[in-house]
Amino acid sequence: MIKVGNLQDLINVSWIDEVVTTVLNSKGMQRPKEGGKPEGKVGDREWQRAIDAGYNPNAVYFEMFDENNLKHNIPPFHKCGRQRHWWITKMKPGQFMPMHVDPHTEQQENTDRFWIPLQDWEPGHIFMYKNEHVSGYKKADVYQYKQAQEIHGAANIGFNPRVVLQVTLYKEKQ
Amino acid sequence: MSKIQFIGNFKDWIKDEWINEVMEAPGFAMPQNSLRNEARFNPWLRQFIKDINHVHTQQEYDEIKNLLDKEDENDPAVRHAKRISLTFLDPVRNTPEGAAEFDEEYRMFHDAEYHVFGNYFSLLEKFDLTFDILDDPPPFLDYKDKHITWWFSKMSPGQLIPMHIDRAKPDIEINKYWMPWTDFEYGHIFNIGETVLTDYKAGDVFKFNYAGDWHGACNIGFTNRAVLQITDYKPSRIIQ
């Protein structure tokens, strides 16, 4: 992961605290329970690998928010002529997301992926990109994936919920 | 924050049969204060808990507690169960006896909405294995005049232990050794402070000098992870 800056240096981020408060007090889409099996070859592979390792596809490992269940308008990031996809994950203490490759990146090209924590880092808030641990960050720091289709995962073994915004800029594969 | 010191790889010391046994043995499910673990040592509780690996529910706990209240307190097993086990098992309720040592930590887990009776990882110690590592002591260990404790933690995919501080008096000089018996794999997380140890090999040994650092672990990978943990300290009195 490459730290590319902090949103506060670029735009007004007064929306962040409001979004975090809303997310903390709302119930998001429960994943993977309410998500179902992802589509595509990568989705098939990741789903089966998790089940084979003993993960429960009907459990709730984290909650997800996007434009379908969050009324806040996430401020427009420059699209640079591409499409934009964003979502927010809420991970309570004891929740996690097994290491995985995101299935949707299979259909994308010219992709830039950003990982933007909406709170300061706390001990026990784990985000792993391959063997890299992202820690010590501040609210609104922006990290970019070195490769969009790289393996990553997260866990919360701390004592407060963790809220992270994820933004992808991409072109659909022709 | 204590310094994490890599002191070498000692895989040659690990016997193949030890690895096999550690990976196969069920151990007992942590957290420690659960009925199934207490039942290993208490015949009164044992009669109610047939399956040691069963994670008891709050309802089962309440039922056993009600039964226990009707039993003869002159029976040593009942007395032990009542005075030690159940209070030990229920720190969240802040019972006065037995649980004081655990209260703060488990209350913190409880307040963060961890299931304090959940099955987070398997613990294996001498009691659970056919061998004692101290019969053939690890070469990196300076055990002269020291008290040594050791155990294995084994974590399946999806298991975790929340951030915590090991119970130790800060004024005691203590060394902790963390020795994975499985190679690092993506998703095998041991977190101490801001650091996650990665890219290690089975047999690597890392040393810490104080148990008072916040640390925790989880397995969001795809294979089991086994780690030997050794603590040494100099007791205030040595019995010769």
Coordinates of C-alpha atoms in Angstrom, one line a residue, chain A residues 49-50 53 55 92-94 96-99 121 123-124 126 128 130-131 133 135-136 151 153-159, chain B residues 108-109 112 114 157-158 160-163 184 186-187 189 191 193-196 198-199 214 216-222:
Chain A
R49 CA -11.3 -21.4 -0.8
A50 CA -12.9 -19.7 2.2
A53 CA -10.8 -23.4 5.1
Y55 CA -15.3 -20.1 7.1
K92 CA -17.0 -4.5 14.9
P93 CA -14.6 -6.0 17.5
G94 CA -14.3 -9.7 16.7
F96 CA -12.9 -9.9 10.1
M97 CA -12.7 -10.4 6.4
P98 CA -10.5 -13.4 5.4
M99 CA -7.7 -12.7 3.0
W121 CA -5.8 3.9 13.8
P123 CA -4.4 -1.1 18.3
G124 CA -6.1 -4.2 17.0
I126 CA -5.8 -4.8 11.3
M128 CA -3.2 -6.6 5.7
K130 CA -0.2 -9.3 1.4
N131 CA 2.4 -9.2 4.2
H133 CA 0.3 -4.2 7.9
S135 CA -1.1 0.9 11.0
G136 CA -0.5 4.2 12.7
I151 CA -4.7 -10.3 -1.9
G153 CA -7.8 -8.9 4.4
A154 CA -8.9 -7.2 7.6
A155 CA -9.7 -7.9 11.2
N156 CA -10.8 -6.0 14.3
I157 CA -9.3 -7.4 17.5
G158 CA -9.5 -4.0 19.2
F159 CA -12.2 -2.5 21.2
Chain B
M108 CA -13.3 -4.9 28.5
F109 CA -13.9 -7.8 26.1
A112 CA -16.6 -4.4 23.2
Y114 CA -16.8 -10.0 22.3
P157 CA -9.0 -19.9 10.2
G158 CA -11.5 -17.4 11.6
L160 CA -8.8 -14.7 17.2
I161 CA -7.7 -13.4 20.5
P162 CA -8.5 -9.8 21.2
M163 CA -5.7 -7.3 22.1
F184 CA 4.1 -17.5 7.9
Y186 CA -0.9 -14.4 4.5
G187 CA -3.6 -13.8 7.1
I189 CA -1.6 -12.2 12.3
N191 CA 0.1 -8.0 16.4
G193 CA 1.9 -2.6 19.3
E194 CA 1.9 -1.3 15.8
T195 CA 3.9 -4.3 14.5
V196 CA 2.6 -7.5 12.8
T198 CA 5.4 -11.5 9.0
D199 CA 7.5 -13.6 6.7
W214 CA -0.7 -5.0 24.2
G216 CA -3.3 -10.0 20.0
A217 CA -3.7 -12.4 17.2
C218 CA -6.0 -13.7 14.5
N219 CA -6.1 -16.1 11.7
I220 CA -7.7 -14.7 8.5
G221 CA -5.7 -17.1 6.4
F222 CA -6.5 -20.6 5.1

